[in-house]
Tab-separated table of C-alpha atoms in Angstrom:
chain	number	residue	atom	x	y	z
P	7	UNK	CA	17.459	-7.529	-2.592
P	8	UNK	CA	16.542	-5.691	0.636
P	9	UNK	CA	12.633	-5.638	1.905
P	10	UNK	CA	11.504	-3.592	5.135
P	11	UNK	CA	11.057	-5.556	8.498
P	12	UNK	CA	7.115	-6.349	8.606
P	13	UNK	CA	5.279	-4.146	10.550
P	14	UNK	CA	3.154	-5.093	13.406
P	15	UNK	CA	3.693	-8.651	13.012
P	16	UNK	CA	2.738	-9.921	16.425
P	17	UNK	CA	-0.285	-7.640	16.590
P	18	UNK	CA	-1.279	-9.178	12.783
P	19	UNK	CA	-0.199	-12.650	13.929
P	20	UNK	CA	-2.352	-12.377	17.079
P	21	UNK	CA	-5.455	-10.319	15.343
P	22	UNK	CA	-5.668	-12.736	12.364
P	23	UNK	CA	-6.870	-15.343	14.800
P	24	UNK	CA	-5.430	-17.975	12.320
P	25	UNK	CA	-7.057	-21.347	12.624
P	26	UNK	CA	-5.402	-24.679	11.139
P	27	UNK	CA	-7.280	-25.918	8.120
P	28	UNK	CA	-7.971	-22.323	7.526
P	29	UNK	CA	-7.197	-19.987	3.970
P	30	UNK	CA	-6.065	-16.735	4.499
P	31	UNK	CA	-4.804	-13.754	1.882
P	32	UNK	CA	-2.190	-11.266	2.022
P	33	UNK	CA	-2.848	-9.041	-0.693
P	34	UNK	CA	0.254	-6.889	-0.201
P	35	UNK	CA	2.958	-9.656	-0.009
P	36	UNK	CA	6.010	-7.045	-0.229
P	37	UNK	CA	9.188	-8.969	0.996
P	38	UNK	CA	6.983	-11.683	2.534
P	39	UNK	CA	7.587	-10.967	6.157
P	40	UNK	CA	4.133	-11.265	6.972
P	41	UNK	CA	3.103	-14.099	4.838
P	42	UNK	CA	6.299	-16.178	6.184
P	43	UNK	CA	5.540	-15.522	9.830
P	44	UNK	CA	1.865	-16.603	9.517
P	45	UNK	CA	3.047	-19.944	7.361
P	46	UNK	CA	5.278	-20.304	10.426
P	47	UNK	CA	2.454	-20.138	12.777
P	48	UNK	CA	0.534	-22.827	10.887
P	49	UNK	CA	0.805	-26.599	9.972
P	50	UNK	CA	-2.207	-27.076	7.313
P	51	UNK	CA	-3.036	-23.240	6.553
P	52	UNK	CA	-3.205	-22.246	3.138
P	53	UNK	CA	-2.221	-19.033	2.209
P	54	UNK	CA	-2.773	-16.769	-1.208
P	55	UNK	CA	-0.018	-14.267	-1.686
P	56	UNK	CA	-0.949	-11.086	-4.077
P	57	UNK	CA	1.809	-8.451	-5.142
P	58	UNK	CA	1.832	-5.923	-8.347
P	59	UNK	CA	5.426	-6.070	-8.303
P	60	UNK	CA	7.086	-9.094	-10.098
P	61	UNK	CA	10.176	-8.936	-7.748
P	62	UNK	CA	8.069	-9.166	-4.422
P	63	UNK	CA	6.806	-12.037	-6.025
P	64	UNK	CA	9.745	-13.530	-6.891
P	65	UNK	CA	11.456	-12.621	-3.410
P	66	UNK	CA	8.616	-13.913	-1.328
P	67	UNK	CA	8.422	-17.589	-4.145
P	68	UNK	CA	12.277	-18.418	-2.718
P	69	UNK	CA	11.711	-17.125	0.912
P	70	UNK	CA	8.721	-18.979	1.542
P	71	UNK	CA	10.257	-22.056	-0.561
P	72	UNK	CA	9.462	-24.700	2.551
P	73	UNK	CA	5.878	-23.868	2.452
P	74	UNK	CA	5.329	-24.545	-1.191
P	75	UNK	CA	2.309	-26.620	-0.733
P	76	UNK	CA	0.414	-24.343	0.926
P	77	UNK	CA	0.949	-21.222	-0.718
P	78	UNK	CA	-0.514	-20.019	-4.105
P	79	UNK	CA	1.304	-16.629	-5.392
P	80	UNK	CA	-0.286	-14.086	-7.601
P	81	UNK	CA	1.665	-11.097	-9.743
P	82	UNK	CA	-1.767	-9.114	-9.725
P	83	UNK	CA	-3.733	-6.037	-8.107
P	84	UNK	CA	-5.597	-7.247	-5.357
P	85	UNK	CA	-8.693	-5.814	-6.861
P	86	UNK	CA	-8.817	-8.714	-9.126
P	87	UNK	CA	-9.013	-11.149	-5.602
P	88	UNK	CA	-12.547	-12.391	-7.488
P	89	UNK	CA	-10.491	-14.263	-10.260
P	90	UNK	CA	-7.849	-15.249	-8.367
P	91	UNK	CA	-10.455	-17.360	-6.349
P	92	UNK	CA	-12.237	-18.427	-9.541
P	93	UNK	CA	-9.325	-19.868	-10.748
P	94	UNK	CA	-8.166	-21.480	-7.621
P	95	UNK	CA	-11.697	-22.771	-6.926
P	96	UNK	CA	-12.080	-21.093	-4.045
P	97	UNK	CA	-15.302	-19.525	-2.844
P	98	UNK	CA	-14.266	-17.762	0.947
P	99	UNK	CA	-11.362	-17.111	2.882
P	100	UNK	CA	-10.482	-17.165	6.494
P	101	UNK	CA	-8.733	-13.704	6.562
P	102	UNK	CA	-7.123	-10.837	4.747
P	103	UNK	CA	-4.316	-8.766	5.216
P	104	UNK	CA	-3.640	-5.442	3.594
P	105	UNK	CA	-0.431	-3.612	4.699
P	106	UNK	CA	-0.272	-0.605	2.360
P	107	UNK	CA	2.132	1.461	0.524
P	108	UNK	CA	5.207	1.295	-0.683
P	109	UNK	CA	7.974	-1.270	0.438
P	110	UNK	CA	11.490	-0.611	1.917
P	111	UNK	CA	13.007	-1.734	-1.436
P	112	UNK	CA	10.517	-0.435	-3.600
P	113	UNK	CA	11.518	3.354	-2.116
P	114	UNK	CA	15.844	2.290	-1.904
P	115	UNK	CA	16.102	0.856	-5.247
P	116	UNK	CA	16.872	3.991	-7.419
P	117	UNK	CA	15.928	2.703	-10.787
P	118	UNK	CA	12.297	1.930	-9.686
P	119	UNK	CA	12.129	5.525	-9.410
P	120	UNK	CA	10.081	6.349	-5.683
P	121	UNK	CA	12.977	8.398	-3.838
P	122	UNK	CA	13.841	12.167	-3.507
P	123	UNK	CA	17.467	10.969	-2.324
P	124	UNK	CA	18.726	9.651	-5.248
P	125	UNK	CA	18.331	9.517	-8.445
P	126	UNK	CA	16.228	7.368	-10.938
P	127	UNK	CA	14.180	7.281	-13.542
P	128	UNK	CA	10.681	9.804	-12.411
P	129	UNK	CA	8.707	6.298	-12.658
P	130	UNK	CA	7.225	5.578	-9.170
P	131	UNK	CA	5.733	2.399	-11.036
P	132	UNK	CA	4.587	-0.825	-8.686
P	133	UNK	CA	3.639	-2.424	-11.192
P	134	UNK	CA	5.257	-2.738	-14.986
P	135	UNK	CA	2.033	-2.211	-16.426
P	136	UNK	CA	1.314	1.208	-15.141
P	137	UNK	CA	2.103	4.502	-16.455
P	138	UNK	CA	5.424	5.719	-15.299
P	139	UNK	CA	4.671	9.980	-13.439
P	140	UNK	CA	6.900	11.447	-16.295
P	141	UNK	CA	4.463	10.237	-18.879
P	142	UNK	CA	1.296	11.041	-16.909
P	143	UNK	CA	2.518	14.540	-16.001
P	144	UNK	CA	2.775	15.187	-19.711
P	145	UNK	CA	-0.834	15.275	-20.324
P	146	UNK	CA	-1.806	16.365	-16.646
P	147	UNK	CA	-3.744	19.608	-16.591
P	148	UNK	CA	-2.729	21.831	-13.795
P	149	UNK	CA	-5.971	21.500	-11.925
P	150	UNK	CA	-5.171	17.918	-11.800
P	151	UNK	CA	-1.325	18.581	-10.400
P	152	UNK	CA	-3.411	20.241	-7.833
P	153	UNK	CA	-5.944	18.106	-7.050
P	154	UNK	CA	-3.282	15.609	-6.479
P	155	UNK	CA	-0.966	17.002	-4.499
P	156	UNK	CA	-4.148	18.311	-1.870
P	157	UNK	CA	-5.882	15.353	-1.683
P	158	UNK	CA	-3.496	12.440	-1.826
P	159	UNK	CA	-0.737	14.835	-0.413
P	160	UNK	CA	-2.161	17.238	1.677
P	161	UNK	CA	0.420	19.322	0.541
P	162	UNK	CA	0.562	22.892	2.009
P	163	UNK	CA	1.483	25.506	-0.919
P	164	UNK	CA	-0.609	23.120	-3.211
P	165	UNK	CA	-1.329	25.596	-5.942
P	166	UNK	CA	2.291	27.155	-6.260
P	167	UNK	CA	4.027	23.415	-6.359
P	168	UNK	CA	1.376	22.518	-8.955
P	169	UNK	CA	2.124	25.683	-10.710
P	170	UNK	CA	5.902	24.798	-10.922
P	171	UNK	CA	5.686	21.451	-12.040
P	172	UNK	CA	3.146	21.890	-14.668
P	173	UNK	CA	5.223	24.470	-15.778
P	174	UNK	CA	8.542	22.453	-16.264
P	175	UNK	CA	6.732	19.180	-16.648
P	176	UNK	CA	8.098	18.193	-20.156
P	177	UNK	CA	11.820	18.405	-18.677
P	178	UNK	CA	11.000	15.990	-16.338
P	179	UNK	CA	12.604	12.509	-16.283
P	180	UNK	CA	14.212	11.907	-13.147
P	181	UNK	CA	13.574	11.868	-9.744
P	182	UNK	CA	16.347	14.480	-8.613
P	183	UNK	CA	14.921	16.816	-11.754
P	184	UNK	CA	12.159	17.393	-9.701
P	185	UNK	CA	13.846	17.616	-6.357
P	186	UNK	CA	15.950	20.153	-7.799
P	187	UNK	CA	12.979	22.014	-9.532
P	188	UNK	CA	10.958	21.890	-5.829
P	189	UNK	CA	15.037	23.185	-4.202
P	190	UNK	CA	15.351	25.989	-6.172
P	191	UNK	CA	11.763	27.438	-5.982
P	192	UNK	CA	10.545	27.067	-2.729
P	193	UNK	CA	12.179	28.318	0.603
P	194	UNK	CA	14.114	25.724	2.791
P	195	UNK	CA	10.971	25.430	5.619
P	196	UNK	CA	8.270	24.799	2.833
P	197	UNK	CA	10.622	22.641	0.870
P	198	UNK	CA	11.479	20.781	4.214
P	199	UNK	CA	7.630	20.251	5.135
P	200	UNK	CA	6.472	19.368	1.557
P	201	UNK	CA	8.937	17.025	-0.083
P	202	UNK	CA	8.010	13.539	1.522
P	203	UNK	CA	4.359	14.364	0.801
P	204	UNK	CA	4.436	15.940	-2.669
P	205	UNK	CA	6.635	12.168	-3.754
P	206	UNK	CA	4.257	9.817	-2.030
P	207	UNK	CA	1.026	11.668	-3.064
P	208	UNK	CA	2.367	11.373	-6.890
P	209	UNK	CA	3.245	7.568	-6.222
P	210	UNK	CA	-0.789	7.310	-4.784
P	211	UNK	CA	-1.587	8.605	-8.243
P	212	UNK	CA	0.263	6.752	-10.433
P	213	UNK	CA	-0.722	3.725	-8.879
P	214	UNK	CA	-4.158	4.663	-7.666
P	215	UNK	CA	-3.566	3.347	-4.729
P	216	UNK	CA	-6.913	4.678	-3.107
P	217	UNK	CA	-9.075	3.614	-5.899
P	218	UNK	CA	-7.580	-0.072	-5.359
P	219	UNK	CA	-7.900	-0.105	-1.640
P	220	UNK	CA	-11.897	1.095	-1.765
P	221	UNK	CA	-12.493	-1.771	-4.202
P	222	UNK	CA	-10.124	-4.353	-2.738
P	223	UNK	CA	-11.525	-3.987	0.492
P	224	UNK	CA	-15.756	-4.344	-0.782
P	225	UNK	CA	-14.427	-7.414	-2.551
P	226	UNK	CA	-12.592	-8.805	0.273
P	227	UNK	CA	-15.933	-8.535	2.377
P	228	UNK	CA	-17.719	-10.277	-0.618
P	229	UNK	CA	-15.720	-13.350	-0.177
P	230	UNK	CA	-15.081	-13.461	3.757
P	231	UNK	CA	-16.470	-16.431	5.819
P	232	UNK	CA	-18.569	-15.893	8.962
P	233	UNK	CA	-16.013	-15.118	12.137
P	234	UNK	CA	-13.454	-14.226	9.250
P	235	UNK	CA	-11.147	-11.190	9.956
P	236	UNK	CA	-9.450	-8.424	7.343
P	237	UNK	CA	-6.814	-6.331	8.575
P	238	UNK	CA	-5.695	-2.875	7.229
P	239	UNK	CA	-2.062	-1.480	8.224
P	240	UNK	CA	-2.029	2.315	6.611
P	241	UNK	CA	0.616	5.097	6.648
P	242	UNK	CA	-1.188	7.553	4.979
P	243	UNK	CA	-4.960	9.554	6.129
P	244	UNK	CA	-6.226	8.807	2.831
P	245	UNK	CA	-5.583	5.250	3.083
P	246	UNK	CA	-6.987	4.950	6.788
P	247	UNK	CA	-9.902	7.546	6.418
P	248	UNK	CA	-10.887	4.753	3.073
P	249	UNK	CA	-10.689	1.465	5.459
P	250	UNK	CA	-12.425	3.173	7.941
P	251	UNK	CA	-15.194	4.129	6.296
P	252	UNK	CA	-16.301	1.268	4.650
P	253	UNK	CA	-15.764	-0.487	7.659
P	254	UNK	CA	-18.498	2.077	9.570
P	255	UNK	CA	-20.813	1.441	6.973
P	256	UNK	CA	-20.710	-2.172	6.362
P	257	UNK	CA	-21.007	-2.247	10.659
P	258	UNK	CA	-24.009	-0.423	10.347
P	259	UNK	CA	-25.600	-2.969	7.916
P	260	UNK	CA	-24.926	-5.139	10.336
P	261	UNK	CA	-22.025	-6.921	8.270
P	262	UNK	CA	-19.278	-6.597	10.251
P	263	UNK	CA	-17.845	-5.717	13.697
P	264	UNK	CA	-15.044	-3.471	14.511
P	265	UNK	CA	-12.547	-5.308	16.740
P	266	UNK	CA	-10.400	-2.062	17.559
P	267	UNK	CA	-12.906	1.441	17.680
P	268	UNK	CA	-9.142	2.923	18.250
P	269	UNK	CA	-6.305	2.380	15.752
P	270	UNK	CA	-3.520	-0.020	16.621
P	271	UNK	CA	0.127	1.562	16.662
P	272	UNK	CA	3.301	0.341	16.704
P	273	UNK	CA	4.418	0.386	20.301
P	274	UNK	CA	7.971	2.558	21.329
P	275	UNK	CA	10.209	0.037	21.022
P	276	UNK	CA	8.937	-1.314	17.578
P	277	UNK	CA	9.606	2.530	16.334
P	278	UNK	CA	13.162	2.685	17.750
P	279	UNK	CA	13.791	-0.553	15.913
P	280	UNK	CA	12.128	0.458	13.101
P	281	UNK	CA	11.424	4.385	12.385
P	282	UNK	CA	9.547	3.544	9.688
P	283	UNK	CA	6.842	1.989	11.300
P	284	UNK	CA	6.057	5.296	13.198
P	285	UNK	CA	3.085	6.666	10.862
P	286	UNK	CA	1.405	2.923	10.867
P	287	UNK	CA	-1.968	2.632	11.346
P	288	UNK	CA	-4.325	-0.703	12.035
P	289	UNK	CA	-7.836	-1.545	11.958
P	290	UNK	CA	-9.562	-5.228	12.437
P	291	UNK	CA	-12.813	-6.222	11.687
P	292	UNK	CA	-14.738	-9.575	11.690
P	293	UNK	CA	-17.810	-10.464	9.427
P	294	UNK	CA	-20.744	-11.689	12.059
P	295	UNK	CA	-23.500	-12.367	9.314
């Protein structure tokens, strides 16, 4: 089982401002790389580790074995961060981290059902209790196929794409039937332009992704201790336009503080390592009363 190399780890590791005796949450454990590298850092920090998807979980359980005692894992959305601190008996935590999206094995592992490059079932699930995209394009109206696609997509040619898929959307079941439906009708440049953003704007909505993060985020503030930091790593303008946002308005009430008024990117050489790391996005900010 392959997970993607954790982006901006030293930037998290540094802007986390992790403190010994401290309790700290990644809500987006993935393959862990995060998680481990802050247990690392650490002697007596405890650590909370929330994933939707039962094989992050079980991935990050054996990779973080050593630290055992110090780290409490969760197969849950991260909106539900409120009873996973009821039933820990926790009241506040030290820090948050949310580093969005899908994972490097999430989008290689062709049965779960996220890539255009080969074939699986048209699932795009993160969890096993959401609704796989075959089934929800089924009873998808076509305003909705376009709604989608522009707002979690920005997808140029919105209306035509939405046209052809709601049009074939009962032969749907794999991930290279709708490739091949997008191939054949649209010419190469559109087809070029729209394919990365037509797949992850369909994954956004079968997992509603944005929904979660607005809500994860206001409950994360609910429960963070004075001088305590969240961070937000985002790949997608929805995503970051969301964090953003709620940061500006909860720094206006005089809640918070924005520790970076300008994103934090991935420097050149992380990039060339790691290509995919090129759209990634980060924001601090640290409750002051």
């Amino acid at each position: 089982m392959s997970f993607h190399q954790p982006v901006l780890l030293k930037e998290v590791i540094e802007w986390m401002n992790l403190t010994e005796g401290g309790i700290y949450c990644d809500c987006t454990v993935g393959g862990g790389g995060h998680l481990n590298a802050m247990l690392e850092k650490t002697t007596t920090a405890r650590f909370i580790g929330i994933d939707l998807d039962p094989e992050a979980i079980s991935y990050t359980k054996e990779r973080c074995r050593e630290y055992s005692s110090r780290l409490m894992l969760f197969e849950e959305n991260f909106i539900n961060i409120d009873l996973i601190l009821k039933e820990t008996a926790l009241t506040s935590i030290d820090g948050f981290l949310f580093d969005l999206g899908a994972s490097y094995h999430q989008l290689t592992t062709p049965w779960r059902g996220f890539s255009f490059n080969e074939e699986g079932p048209l699932s795009m699930q993160m969890s096993p209790e959401s609704v796989p995209l075959y089934k929800k394009l089924r009873n998808a109206t076509k305003v909705t196929i376009h709604k989608i696609l522009k707002e979690y997509g920005d997808v140029p040619h919105a209306r035509q794409i939405a046209h052809l898929i709601y049009e074939k959307r009962r032969e749907l079941k794999t991930t290279l039937d709708l490739r091949r439906l997008l191939e054949k009708n649209l010419p190469g440049a559109v087809l070029k332009k729209n394919l990365h953003r037509i797949f992850q704007a369909l994954r956004i909505w079968v997992n509603d992704e944005l929904r979660n993060l607005s809500i994860g985020l206001q409950k994360a503030l609910r429960y963070l201790k004075l001088h305590g930091r969240i961070i937000v790593i985002s790949y997608h303008s929805g995503e970051d336009r969301i964090a953003k946002r709620i940061f500006l308005d909860y720094e206006k009430k005089g809640v918070v503080i924005r520790l970076n008024k300008k994103v934090i990117r991935p420097s050149d050489a992380e990039i060339k390592k790691n290509p995919s790391a090129r759209s990634a996005r980060m924001r601090v900010i640290e409750r002051c009363a």
